[in-house]
Amino acid sequence: MSTIKNIKQAPITIAERVFDSLCQAIVTGKIPAGSKISEPELAKYYEVSRASLRDAIGRLEACNLVIRRPNVGASVVSLSDEELLEIYTVREALEGMAARQAAEQMSEKELDELQSLLEMENQANANDINNDFHYGIVIGCKNNRLKRLLCDDLYHLMRMYRYQLGRDGGRTSSASKEHGLIIDALRDGDGEMAELLMRRHIRMSRKHIETLLINKAG
Amino acid sequence: MSTIKNIKQAPITIAERVFDSLCQAIVTGKIPAGSKISEPELAKYYEVSRASLRDAIGRLEACNLVIRRPNVGASVVSLSDEELLEIYTVREALEGMAARQAAEQMSEKELDELQSLLEMENQANANDINNDFHYGIVIGCKNNRLKRLLCDDLYHLMRMYRYQLGRDGGRTSSASKEHGLIIDALRDGDGEMAELLMRRHIRMSRKHIETLLINKAG
DNA sequence: AATAATTAAATTGTCGACAATATATGTTGA
DNA sequence: TCAACATATATTGTCGACAATTTAATTATT
């Protein structure tokens, strides 16, 4: 049984189920960024009441996938280039700290799992959260608040824009090397180094996305 | 006009108004930590429908003040000692980064405001967010995502437990000195130093709370 | 013809009622 | 007396309808 990956429990209520569906639809771009959310339309589509749908929309707002304005309604979030880069800065801070704590908290067994995760990277399941290197470290840091901030508030947004731009914007080889260095630091129990490397790693990704965005615009 | 403090807009809908009221009630302990939230009871108390109240509860969940279980209901959050300390670790990461960016982003005018904020610390309005040193830096860093994470997801919780334990658990004098050092770094435009000092500052607070909790238990 | 004001349509916010689930109470049997 | 089951009560989840607000369409005015 894997300790690094955690089970995403099945939806209980209708609102939860609709949330899951809408979440998926937004992340994959089926409901495009910036588009308006029509309550009557979606309620009819999912064959649920508007009350349940509104509940689901509230959850979408909580994980930052939609923006709600009173008496106007919800729209799918659409990040500017700057806003996308802001997320990387936040990730640098949070995941850096996660790496530091993971170096002190992760067991040998967990580290082995992380290693195997890394080795089967660039596979088919590359876009699945549960098989993600970064996610493994966040779980491994044992700080549940930190985990929730990243997974509940940022993860969905990250997936959404990763879907648009491609995984790491296609710098997988160098990224994998950096991942390897981070694991080494974790195995050494060197929290300071782990944080340093993780921050540099995310800063690199950020820089890469930045140039990618510039090229796309020019 | 102050640029550091930002205006908290008045509630538009009933749900927003009830959210504000409940938020206040929870933070101040009027509704105690760990207690169950009764929808019919509160709906009657605030003279609103259960739909509006449930909407408000959803918002409380989004800012981590209550925990909801399907078909069971919401309870006011009650943090263990470890969970409270976890928040300080997250703050160290986020506010550290905020300080780093603030050093590059804050104008002279904003720094002056921050300074005056610091000088009139330990006053009556010490528990008001808008007059808070840390808040000023978070605003000053100009990273809106970072600001939202701190203010929307952690700020209410912090206020709640500050209310219970007292402001910084009563280490105001040494904390003020540390604040002064941080401002110096900001004025120098030294982001690295600002982050370092902010992290150490929050780590100190954490340590202080930690011993405070131990004494309370023993 | 373009703009402003007015009216009409559509959408969101709110409500009370019912259904589904969970909790409390009472009962039976060992 | 205690435990397990059955019943009753209360709470949450869901629904459809109405009210309030916003947006679209239409008319009027310069």
XYZ file of C-alpha atoms (C1' of nucleotides) in Angstrom:
496
model
C 0.000 0.000 0.000
C 1.374 3.339 -0.982
C 1.760 5.917 1.727
C 2.614 8.824 -0.518
C -0.497 8.821 -2.602
C -3.741 9.419 -0.812
C -7.181 8.264 -1.831
C -9.604 10.758 -3.232
C -12.903 9.668 -1.772
C -15.988 9.287 -3.901
C -18.607 12.047 -3.922
C -21.433 11.612 -1.436
C -23.916 14.335 -2.253
C -25.195 15.487 -5.623
C -23.403 18.786 -5.157
C -20.101 16.974 -4.710
C -20.652 14.890 -7.791
C -21.513 17.915 -9.905
C -18.498 19.712 -8.485
C -16.246 16.876 -9.605
C -17.738 16.936 -13.089
C -17.492 20.703 -13.445
C -13.984 20.657 -12.062
C -12.924 18.184 -14.708
C -14.721 20.112 -17.433
C -12.971 23.336 -16.511
C -9.515 21.832 -16.063
C -9.660 20.119 -19.443
C -10.968 23.250 -21.111
C -14.296 21.726 -22.067
C -15.733 24.778 -20.380
C -13.255 27.369 -21.614
C -11.430 29.898 -19.479
C -13.275 33.155 -19.063
C -16.642 31.781 -20.121
C -19.771 32.534 -18.191
C -21.396 29.845 -16.058
C -25.123 29.598 -16.683
C -26.921 28.058 -13.737
C -30.128 27.094 -15.547
C -28.214 25.636 -18.469
C -25.872 23.496 -16.381
C -28.603 22.451 -13.975
C -30.553 21.110 -16.930
C -27.454 19.467 -18.417
C -26.561 17.600 -15.233
C -30.226 17.018 -14.415
C -29.995 18.511 -10.942
C -31.667 21.390 -9.192
C -30.189 24.844 -9.226
C -29.614 24.571 -5.479
C -27.230 21.656 -5.918
C -25.574 23.345 -8.844
C -25.075 26.553 -6.892
C -23.524 24.529 -4.095
C -21.123 23.054 -6.620
C -20.291 26.498 -7.966
C -19.511 27.632 -4.438
C -16.980 24.831 -4.179
C -15.496 25.801 -7.522
C -15.036 29.300 -6.177
C -13.339 27.908 -3.074
C -10.712 26.191 -5.210
C -10.314 29.278 -7.369
C -11.625 27.821 -10.610
C -14.437 30.347 -10.940
C -15.004 33.910 -9.857
C -18.372 34.944 -8.541
C -19.909 38.368 -8.562
C -23.087 39.006 -6.555
C -26.215 39.240 -8.685
C -24.162 38.620 -11.807
C -22.929 35.060 -11.593
C -19.853 32.945 -11.955
C -17.256 32.889 -14.703
C -14.451 30.451 -15.277
C -11.222 32.003 -14.141
C -8.902 33.323 -16.818
C -5.417 34.113 -15.628
C -3.287 36.793 -17.168
C 0.353 35.955 -17.786
C 1.287 37.807 -14.629
C -1.281 35.958 -12.569
C -0.012 32.625 -13.833
C 3.514 33.569 -12.865
C 2.284 34.655 -9.437
C 1.241 31.081 -8.783
C 4.767 29.882 -9.446
C 6.082 32.317 -6.894
C 3.638 31.025 -4.326
C 4.572 27.472 -5.206
C 8.233 28.308 -4.755
C 7.524 29.411 -1.203
C 5.173 26.597 -0.255
C 6.820 23.672 -1.995
C 10.219 24.884 -0.886
C 9.043 24.626 2.691
C 7.423 21.293 1.926
C 10.725 19.936 0.662
C 12.511 21.183 3.765
C 10.071 19.414 6.035
C 9.940 16.328 3.847
C 13.675 15.908 4.355
C 13.027 15.544 8.061
C 9.796 13.611 7.848
C 9.864 11.123 5.002
C 10.630 7.490 5.744
C 12.898 5.280 3.672
C 9.859 3.539 2.308
C 8.273 6.790 1.225
C 11.494 7.915 -0.389
C 11.623 4.671 -2.340
C 8.103 5.283 -3.561
C 9.058 8.791 -4.587
C 12.044 7.424 -6.441
C 9.935 4.940 -8.366
C 7.507 7.724 -9.126
C 10.380 9.669 -10.596
C 11.593 6.710 -12.656
C 8.281 6.144 -14.316
C 7.875 9.801 -15.085
C 7.238 10.867 -18.678
C 4.757 8.066 -18.965
C 1.147 7.964 -19.987
C -0.114 8.869 -16.547
C 2.018 11.975 -16.417
C -0.935 14.268 -15.900
C -2.379 12.379 -12.976
C -1.878 14.050 -9.654
C -1.431 10.832 -7.747
C 1.618 9.993 -9.810
C 3.223 13.358 -9.404
C 6.605 13.966 -7.883
C 5.719 17.292 -6.403
C 2.580 15.881 -4.874
C 4.577 13.119 -3.257
C 6.775 15.619 -1.479
C 3.820 17.679 -0.339
C 2.318 14.571 1.198
C 5.653 13.566 2.608
C 6.169 16.826 4.484
C 3.398 15.766 6.862
C 2.120 19.302 7.169
C -1.563 18.906 6.443
C -2.269 22.627 6.286
C 0.446 23.082 3.719
C -0.909 20.143 1.771
C -4.419 21.525 1.786
C -3.337 24.972 0.659
C -1.504 23.505 -2.285
C -3.962 20.788 -3.213
C -7.251 22.511 -2.491
C -6.445 26.051 -3.535
C -3.740 25.846 -6.172
C -3.634 22.344 -7.572
C -6.736 22.613 -9.741
C -5.572 25.895 -11.228
C -2.171 24.409 -11.946
C -3.705 21.416 -13.664
C -5.911 23.702 -15.702
C -3.045 25.723 -17.095
C -0.779 22.721 -17.432
C -3.453 21.360 -19.710
C -3.270 24.475 -21.823
C 0.468 24.897 -21.918
C 1.559 21.289 -21.711
C 3.398 19.636 -18.842
C 6.101 22.030 -17.673
C 5.832 23.480 -21.134
C 8.075 20.642 -22.276
C 11.280 20.836 -20.288
C 10.908 17.354 -18.890
C 14.518 16.226 -19.234
C 16.133 18.999 -17.226
C 13.255 18.948 -14.797
C 13.808 15.264 -14.150
C 17.444 15.881 -13.335
C 16.431 18.516 -10.827
C 13.969 16.081 -9.322
C 16.826 13.617 -8.881
C 18.911 16.155 -7.020
C 16.018 16.914 -4.722
C 15.574 13.262 -3.858
C 19.258 13.050 -3.008
C 18.859 15.915 -0.582
C 15.817 14.278 0.927
C 17.726 11.036 1.422
C 20.506 12.972 3.107
C 17.933 14.496 5.416
C 19.262 17.870 4.329
C 16.229 20.106 4.650
C 18.027 23.314 3.827
C 19.395 21.877 0.613
C 16.085 20.303 -0.313
C 14.341 23.643 0.037
C 17.044 25.399 -1.922
C 16.853 22.912 -4.778
C 13.090 22.834 -4.852
C 12.900 26.603 -4.987
C 15.437 26.766 -7.758
C 13.591 24.032 -9.598
C 10.288 25.884 -9.480
C 12.023 29.146 -10.341
C 13.383 27.432 -13.451
C 9.923 26.257 -14.408
C 8.645 29.747 -13.880
C 11.357 31.207 -16.069
C 10.586 28.637 -18.720
C 6.901 29.460 -18.711
C 7.753 33.129 -18.787
C 9.732 32.876 -22.027
C 7.069 30.583 -23.390
C 4.436 33.213 -22.778
C 6.555 35.938 -24.325
C 7.094 33.909 -27.482
C 3.424 33.124 -27.676
C 2.573 36.814 -27.468
C 5.249 38.152 -29.856
C -5.319 57.866 0.913
C -3.580 54.810 2.199
C -2.278 52.370 -0.357
C -1.312 49.644 2.058
C -4.680 49.059 3.597
C -7.414 47.905 1.312
C -11.116 48.393 1.709
C -13.250 45.495 2.719
C -16.405 45.988 0.718
C -19.824 45.787 2.304
C -21.863 42.613 1.911
C -24.276 42.578 -1.002
C -26.327 39.447 -0.577
C -27.924 38.028 2.544
C -25.531 35.104 2.443
C -22.572 37.485 2.520
C -24.006 39.391 5.451
C -24.648 36.225 7.434
C -21.166 35.015 6.566
C -19.673 38.184 7.992
C -21.695 37.803 11.178
C -20.833 34.149 11.641
C -17.206 34.830 10.850
C -17.070 37.419 13.587
C -18.930 35.161 16.009
C -16.490 32.319 15.439
C -13.338 34.421 15.562
C -14.354 36.032 18.827
C -15.348 32.696 20.307
C -18.994 33.601 20.664
C -19.560 30.354 18.824
C -16.900 28.229 20.484
C -14.327 26.091 18.715
C -15.459 22.560 18.048
C -19.132 23.297 18.510
C -21.718 22.016 16.092
C -23.410 24.411 13.694
C -27.179 23.994 13.680
C -28.694 25.228 10.449
C -32.278 25.572 11.676
C -31.164 27.305 14.852
C -28.937 29.859 13.161
C -31.366 30.433 10.327
C -33.978 31.354 12.880
C -31.516 33.490 14.844
C -30.469 35.547 11.823
C -33.983 35.475 10.395
C -32.920 34.112 7.041
C -33.745 31.009 5.060
C -31.701 27.872 5.414
C -30.560 28.308 1.812
C -28.850 31.587 2.602
C -27.424 30.192 5.784
C -26.045 27.152 3.997
C -24.442 29.455 1.465
C -22.798 31.303 4.341
C -21.588 28.030 5.848
C -20.041 27.107 2.517
C -18.056 30.321 2.637
C -16.989 29.581 6.191
C -15.694 26.254 4.999
C -13.783 27.961 2.209
C -11.909 30.094 4.723
C -11.325 27.090 6.961
C -13.403 28.243 9.918
C -15.720 25.248 9.817
C -15.466 21.662 8.709
C -18.316 20.055 6.871
C -19.210 16.409 6.671
C -21.837 15.244 4.169
C -25.185 14.444 5.748
C -23.831 15.360 9.154
C -23.234 19.087 9.098
C -20.678 21.711 9.941
C -18.636 22.182 13.089
C -16.451 25.078 14.085
C -12.849 24.153 13.531
C -10.812 23.222 16.580
C -7.096 23.089 16.004
C -4.812 20.805 17.915
C -1.534 22.265 19.115
C 0.220 20.650 16.190
C -2.257 22.054 13.697
C -1.839 25.530 15.102
C 1.918 25.254 14.751
C 1.501 24.021 11.193
C -0.042 27.358 10.319
C 3.036 29.163 11.557
C 5.185 27.032 9.283
C 3.014 27.916 6.326
C 3.138 31.563 7.301
C 6.910 31.402 7.484
C 7.011 30.250 3.884
C 4.392 32.614 2.508
C 5.171 35.753 4.454
C 8.854 35.182 3.957
C 8.283 35.284 0.225
C 5.980 38.261 0.657
C 8.731 40.174 2.437
C 11.220 39.305 -0.297
C 8.909 40.649 -2.973
C 7.855 43.611 -0.893
C 11.476 44.720 -0.758
C 11.417 45.028 -4.523
C 7.907 46.342 -4.897
C 7.049 48.759 -2.120
C 7.263 52.473 -2.785
C 8.708 55.026 -0.393
C 5.231 56.169 0.415
C 4.085 52.674 1.263
C 7.145 52.118 3.421
C 6.364 55.299 5.318
C 2.861 54.041 5.941
C 4.236 50.758 7.162
C 6.579 52.611 9.474
C 3.764 54.646 10.971
C 1.780 51.467 11.367
C 4.680 50.043 13.328
C 4.969 53.139 15.504
C 1.370 53.091 16.576
C 1.526 49.415 17.343
C 0.495 48.175 20.778
C -2.469 50.472 20.608
C -6.161 49.910 21.027
C -6.623 48.850 17.421
C -3.983 46.175 17.728
C -6.342 43.398 16.753
C -7.599 45.048 13.594
C -6.244 43.553 10.435
C -6.100 46.819 8.546
C -3.640 48.168 11.060
C -1.412 45.159 11.001
C 2.230 45.183 10.084
C 2.207 41.761 8.520
C -0.820 42.601 6.459
C 0.895 45.717 5.163
C 3.771 43.674 3.816
C 1.470 41.125 2.232
C -0.292 43.936 0.415
C 3.016 45.549 -0.435
C 4.403 42.468 -2.139
C 1.935 43.055 -4.984
C 1.376 39.349 -5.433
C -2.382 39.070 -5.357
C -2.441 35.277 -5.259
C -0.160 35.266 -2.254
C -2.318 37.884 -0.617
C -5.483 35.898 -1.201
C -4.009 32.688 0.153
C -2.976 34.420 3.344
C -6.007 36.633 3.801
C -8.759 34.358 2.562
C -7.518 31.003 3.785
C -5.375 31.642 6.835
C -6.136 35.090 8.168
C -9.447 34.236 9.804
C -7.988 31.206 11.519
C -5.062 33.264 12.759
C -7.378 35.901 14.149
C -9.454 33.240 15.833
C -6.549 31.747 17.713
C -4.955 35.093 18.381
C -8.169 35.925 20.149
C -7.798 32.848 22.308
C -4.110 33.105 23.049
C -3.659 36.857 22.982
C -1.690 38.858 20.442
C 1.576 37.024 19.781
C 0.983 35.474 23.157
C 2.450 38.648 24.648
C 5.913 39.068 23.191
C 5.147 42.441 21.706
C 8.381 44.187 22.628
C 10.797 41.782 20.976
C 8.399 41.346 18.069
C 8.390 45.102 17.487
C 12.163 45.153 17.305
C 12.078 42.418 14.710
C 9.506 44.395 12.761
C 11.891 47.334 12.779
C 14.697 45.251 11.337
C 12.419 44.013 8.589
C 11.462 47.534 7.605
C 15.139 48.425 7.389
C 15.691 45.563 4.984
C 12.699 46.643 2.946
C 14.049 50.189 2.732
C 17.370 48.809 1.568
C 15.549 46.906 -1.126
C 17.257 43.793 0.222
C 14.758 41.054 -0.568
C 16.954 38.222 0.601
C 17.472 39.832 3.975
C 13.819 40.762 4.300
C 12.788 37.172 3.712
C 15.387 35.891 6.131
C 14.283 38.262 8.865
C 10.606 37.653 8.310
C 11.089 33.915 8.461
C 13.111 34.161 11.627
C 10.508 36.496 13.091
C 7.669 34.084 12.440
C 9.788 31.177 13.635
C 10.267 33.051 16.892
C 6.544 33.574 17.244
C 6.032 29.908 16.571
C 8.549 28.935 19.195
C 6.897 31.275 21.652
C 3.474 29.811 21.029
C 4.953 26.353 21.303
C 6.262 26.897 24.815
C 3.042 28.674 25.676
C 1.063 25.626 24.658
C 3.338 23.299 26.588
C 2.955 25.340 29.759
C -0.785 25.468 29.297
C -0.921 21.692 29.013
C 1.503 20.840 31.822
C -28.287 57.763 -37.040
C -26.744 57.743 -32.460
C -27.767 58.120 -27.714
C -30.760 57.933 -23.775
C -34.725 56.265 -21.528
C -38.078 52.618 -21.026
C -39.730 48.249 -21.242
C -39.194 43.210 -21.617
C -36.591 39.002 -20.859
C -33.392 36.332 -18.496
C -30.503 35.285 -14.533
C -29.370 35.222 -9.813
C -30.801 35.274 -4.868
C -34.049 33.715 -1.505
C -37.648 31.096 0.364
C -40.580 27.163 2.220
C -41.536 22.272 1.628
C -40.313 17.536 0.903
C -36.977 13.540 0.731
C -32.928 11.225 2.433
C -29.856 10.535 6.000
C -28.263 10.568 10.630
C -29.033 10.905 15.575
C -31.725 10.035 19.666
C -35.127 7.306 22.035
C -37.317 3.299 23.347
C -37.830 -1.726 23.308
C -36.664 -6.451 23.347
C -33.783 -10.332 24.388
C -29.828 -12.539 26.443
C -27.696 -4.785 33.369
C -26.096 -4.425 28.992
C -26.288 -4.948 24.022
C -28.571 -5.126 19.799
C -32.428 -3.988 17.284
C -36.448 -1.177 16.036
C -38.769 3.073 16.151
C -39.174 7.970 16.373
C -37.197 12.473 16.042
C -34.268 15.837 14.209
C -30.992 17.469 10.762
C -29.160 17.797 6.298
C -29.732 17.568 1.195
C -32.583 18.577 -2.694
C -36.229 20.531 -5.174
C -39.468 23.901 -7.537
C -41.343 28.550 -7.211
C -41.136 33.422 -6.374
C -38.626 37.942 -5.689
C -34.837 40.982 -6.733
C -31.467 42.306 -9.837
C -29.163 42.461 -14.068
C -28.937 42.204 -19.013
C -31.096 42.555 -23.528
C -34.428 44.621 -26.564
C -37.350 48.344 -27.820
C -38.865 52.783 -28.123
C -38.327 57.630 -27.870
C -35.623 61.849 -28.447
C -32.181 64.989 -30.264
